[in-house]
């Protein structure tokens, strides 16, 4: 049992880190750090994002290990929250105080935990449902401080990252994951399929990162532009959109976090299928 638990925890952490790196390396992304430029960010680089993602491997592994085979509960919520805060501290250490992945630690941390509850054998629907249940428990030990996210949710009345998680990641389940799969089935390259998934998130999400930086008008502009590109189907215009977002200081950081979470769920599903196939092979041979 211990070896299986340890093995899955290592695998889940690797998939989580790979998903974060794949998100940042996806190019071109409007207003976001990628291989082409730093988007609307003056303090973040591609290399810093890679270092930040890699620094979180131990955090995700610990979350997976402590969650293995368990069910959503108050105690588990607080245990993974403590690990997450330590992960944030480590992130800030390697980035010299720059917030690169705080939102992703929350979203992917919950998904790592819920996938580990099922020992890697739950389907995506079961994983997001358990993540939503876990997110409903409060963290009684969380420092009571105002954050950009909490200020934005209060000001604009949006759900933010917490609301998205508590509802079982509906924006992923209704938009980005179906878009990723449809794009693949339609013959798009893997990179373009992921860009379509990102655009579907920008078009639908009340992105608190955009709201914090530039407010409702910028959010409306971003949604409209993403929807237009998806409808038109011409991803060649992404470079122009990137320039427009950068000039307006628009960064869809919440959408980027959910894209990484989408890629993680996609990997978890593929890993589940591979495990089932491997076991069937063992049983039949």
XYZ file of C-alpha atoms in Angstrom:
285
model
C 0.000 0.000 0.000
C 2.771 2.447 0.921
C 4.580 1.874 -2.373
C 1.383 2.451 -4.380
C 0.644 5.588 -2.372
C 4.149 6.941 -2.850
C 4.218 6.039 -6.541
C 0.904 7.747 -7.264
C 1.923 10.839 -5.280
C 5.108 11.226 -7.301
C 3.198 10.717 -10.564
C 0.458 13.215 -9.647
C 3.067 15.828 -8.706
C 4.904 15.326 -12.005
C 1.658 15.693 -13.967
C 0.789 18.855 -12.051
C 4.185 20.461 -12.653
C 4.176 19.434 -16.319
C 0.739 21.018 -16.713
C 1.983 24.308 -15.264
C 5.009 24.316 -17.545
C 2.926 23.424 -20.600
C 0.596 26.316 -19.812
C 3.360 28.898 -19.588
C 5.178 27.590 -22.674
C 2.029 27.674 -24.819
C 2.547 30.425 -27.414
C 1.181 32.921 -28.321
C -1.089 33.736 -25.366
C -2.803 37.146 -25.074
C -1.371 39.237 -22.239
C 0.394 36.278 -20.634
C 3.994 35.159 -20.277
C 5.023 32.743 -23.024
C 7.971 31.930 -25.295
C 7.330 35.080 -27.349
C 7.211 37.743 -24.621
C 6.185 38.554 -21.046
C 2.762 39.889 -22.019
C 1.336 42.420 -19.561
C 3.819 41.357 -16.868
C 6.904 43.426 -16.132
C 8.150 41.331 -13.214
C 7.689 37.801 -14.574
C 9.668 35.891 -17.188
C 9.294 32.487 -18.793
C 12.278 31.183 -16.857
C 10.871 32.463 -13.562
C 7.575 30.694 -14.267
C 9.408 27.449 -15.001
C 11.426 27.707 -11.787
C 8.266 28.470 -9.844
C 6.425 25.459 -11.299
C 9.301 23.109 -10.553
C 9.496 24.381 -6.969
C 5.951 23.125 -6.372
C 6.654 19.440 -7.067
C 7.148 18.632 -3.381
C 3.978 20.544 -2.470
C 1.802 18.572 -4.878
C 3.442 15.291 -3.887
C 2.688 15.938 -0.212
C -0.915 16.883 -0.996
C -1.374 13.674 -3.001
C 0.279 11.530 -0.335
C -1.823 12.847 2.544
C -5.055 12.606 0.492
C -4.601 9.052 -0.795
C -7.734 6.954 -0.291
C -9.417 9.513 1.965
C -12.711 11.431 1.656
C -13.391 15.196 1.756
C -13.369 16.432 5.357
C -12.583 19.414 7.526
C -9.337 17.859 8.692
C -8.141 17.009 5.181
C -9.009 20.516 3.969
C -6.856 22.026 6.694
C -4.027 19.568 6.197
C -3.688 20.350 2.490
C -4.110 24.075 3.217
C -1.099 23.932 5.514
C 0.908 22.190 2.790
C -0.313 24.766 0.268
C 0.814 27.685 2.431
C 4.256 26.104 2.728
C 4.248 25.729 -1.047
C 3.378 29.404 -1.471
C 6.253 30.323 0.822
C 8.628 28.206 -1.252
C 7.264 29.790 -4.453
C 7.888 33.299 -3.135
C 11.403 32.294 -2.090
C 12.401 31.115 -5.567
C 10.650 34.039 -7.311
C 11.984 36.685 -4.914
C 8.517 37.713 -3.809
C 6.703 37.591 -7.163
C 3.308 35.839 -7.248
C 3.606 33.396 -10.117
C 1.401 30.447 -9.153
C -0.652 31.237 -6.050
C -3.947 30.671 -7.863
C -2.662 27.485 -9.468
C -1.596 26.072 -6.108
C -5.209 26.426 -4.954
C -6.880 24.987 -8.064
C -4.447 22.220 -8.937
C -3.810 21.417 -5.289
C -7.508 20.602 -4.854
C -7.522 18.487 -8.017
C -4.374 16.624 -6.973
C -6.028 15.905 -3.619
C -9.308 14.691 -5.103
C -7.606 12.517 -7.729
C -5.530 10.967 -4.957
C -8.660 10.266 -2.913
C -9.621 7.882 -5.693
C -6.106 6.436 -5.875
C -5.889 7.644 -9.469
C -8.885 5.585 -10.596
C -11.660 8.210 -10.513
C -12.871 9.779 -13.739
C -12.745 13.527 -14.301
C -16.353 14.084 -13.176
C -15.670 12.312 -9.882
C -12.432 14.250 -9.372
C -14.000 17.707 -9.812
C -16.999 16.750 -7.663
C -14.758 15.720 -4.783
C -12.646 18.849 -5.256
C -15.813 20.934 -4.949
C -16.812 19.143 -1.767
C -13.366 19.674 -0.287
C -13.370 23.365 -1.236
C -16.591 23.922 0.731
C -14.812 23.190 3.997
C -13.316 26.283 5.601
C -9.699 26.542 6.620
C -9.929 27.699 10.233
C -6.204 28.377 10.346
C -6.017 30.589 7.269
C -4.556 34.026 8.097
C -7.332 36.625 7.927
C -5.837 39.004 5.392
C -7.292 40.773 2.383
C -5.980 39.556 -0.966
C -6.398 40.859 -4.495
C -8.786 37.996 -5.151
C -10.957 38.580 -2.085
C -11.090 42.321 -2.751
C -12.181 41.760 -6.344
C -14.844 39.183 -5.483
C -16.296 41.557 -2.898
C -16.189 44.584 -5.214
C -17.645 42.963 -8.327
C -19.724 40.162 -6.828
C -17.997 37.374 -8.746
C -17.201 33.906 -7.440
C -13.472 33.993 -8.074
C -11.170 31.017 -7.700
C -12.928 29.798 -4.551
C -16.363 29.905 -6.163
C -15.115 28.110 -9.264
C -13.663 25.314 -7.137
C -16.679 24.998 -4.846
C -18.941 24.536 -7.876
C -16.750 21.720 -9.196
C -14.871 23.778 -11.802
C -17.843 24.391 -14.148
C -15.870 26.604 -16.542
C -13.453 23.749 -17.152
C -16.142 21.094 -17.435
C -18.481 23.104 -19.675
C -15.972 24.942 -21.836
C -12.205 24.351 -21.789
C -12.140 20.559 -21.505
C -14.822 20.004 -24.174
C -13.078 22.578 -26.386
C -9.738 20.812 -25.956
C -11.262 17.470 -26.953
C -13.319 18.870 -29.860
C -10.298 20.685 -31.247
C -8.233 17.506 -31.177
C -11.020 15.569 -32.872
C -11.279 18.306 -35.533
C -7.632 17.902 -36.477
C -6.087 20.886 -34.711
C -2.497 20.531 -33.582
C -2.093 19.925 -29.852
C -0.818 23.482 -29.362
C -3.764 25.013 -31.233
C -6.201 22.792 -29.347
C -4.789 24.167 -26.099
C -4.982 27.731 -27.398
C -8.646 27.159 -28.236
C -9.180 25.840 -24.713
C -7.554 28.977 -23.289
C -9.711 31.242 -25.458
C -12.828 29.415 -24.297
C -11.828 30.174 -20.710
C -11.135 33.851 -21.412
C -14.490 34.113 -23.209
C -16.431 32.721 -20.247
C -14.573 33.313 -16.980
C -15.085 36.350 -14.761
C -11.308 36.537 -14.465
C -10.380 38.239 -11.200
C -6.881 38.973 -12.477
C -8.328 41.089 -15.298
C -10.816 42.734 -12.920
C -8.080 43.554 -10.423
C -5.877 45.166 -13.041
C -8.354 46.977 -15.257
C -11.952 46.470 -14.156
C -15.213 45.510 -15.864
C -14.610 47.240 -19.192
C -11.395 45.298 -19.721
C -13.100 42.031 -18.752
C -15.877 42.683 -21.279
C -13.301 43.509 -23.965
C -11.300 40.353 -23.239
C -14.381 38.129 -23.340
C -15.595 39.661 -26.590
C -12.233 39.328 -28.310
C -11.752 35.711 -27.213
C -15.261 34.820 -28.377
C -14.601 36.502 -31.721
C -11.410 34.498 -32.307
C -13.143 31.255 -31.415
C -16.034 32.024 -33.762
C -13.732 33.154 -36.563
C -11.357 30.249 -36.084
C -8.273 32.239 -37.143
C -5.618 31.762 -34.480
C -3.198 33.858 -36.562
C -4.823 36.891 -34.934
C -3.590 35.843 -31.507
C -0.390 37.866 -31.908
C -2.444 41.003 -32.514
C -4.668 40.190 -29.548
C -1.559 39.708 -27.423
C -0.365 43.183 -28.399
C -3.775 44.686 -27.574
C -3.976 42.948 -24.203
C -0.437 44.014 -23.339
C -1.105 47.658 -24.236
C -4.236 47.622 -22.077
C -2.431 45.865 -19.193
C -4.869 42.945 -19.438
C -3.639 39.626 -18.091
C -6.111 36.700 -17.974
C -4.190 35.028 -15.164
C -7.240 33.230 -13.792
C -7.844 31.681 -17.193
C -4.198 30.602 -17.329
C -4.568 28.844 -13.968
C -7.672 27.030 -15.193
C -5.927 26.039 -18.425
C -3.192 24.387 -16.356
C -5.920 22.693 -14.312
C -7.594 21.558 -17.563
C -4.335 20.032 -18.782
C -3.855 18.315 -15.428
C -7.319 16.751 -15.556
C -6.650 15.616 -19.112
C -3.425 13.953 -17.973
C -5.085 12.333 -14.960
C -7.706 10.806 -17.255
C -5.028 9.506 -19.611
C -3.048 8.100 -16.682
C -6.189 6.359 -15.332
C -6.822 4.747 -18.719
C -3.202 3.640 -18.927
C -3.372 2.093 -15.451
C -6.551 0.186 -16.308
C -5.021 -1.061 -19.568
C -1.866 -2.137 -17.770
C -3.861 -4.055 -15.144
C -5.989 -5.724 -17.816
C -2.810 -6.759 -19.609
C -1.427 -8.266 -16.411
C -4.655 -10.126 -15.690
C -4.977 -11.541 -19.223
C -1.360 -12.518 -19.688
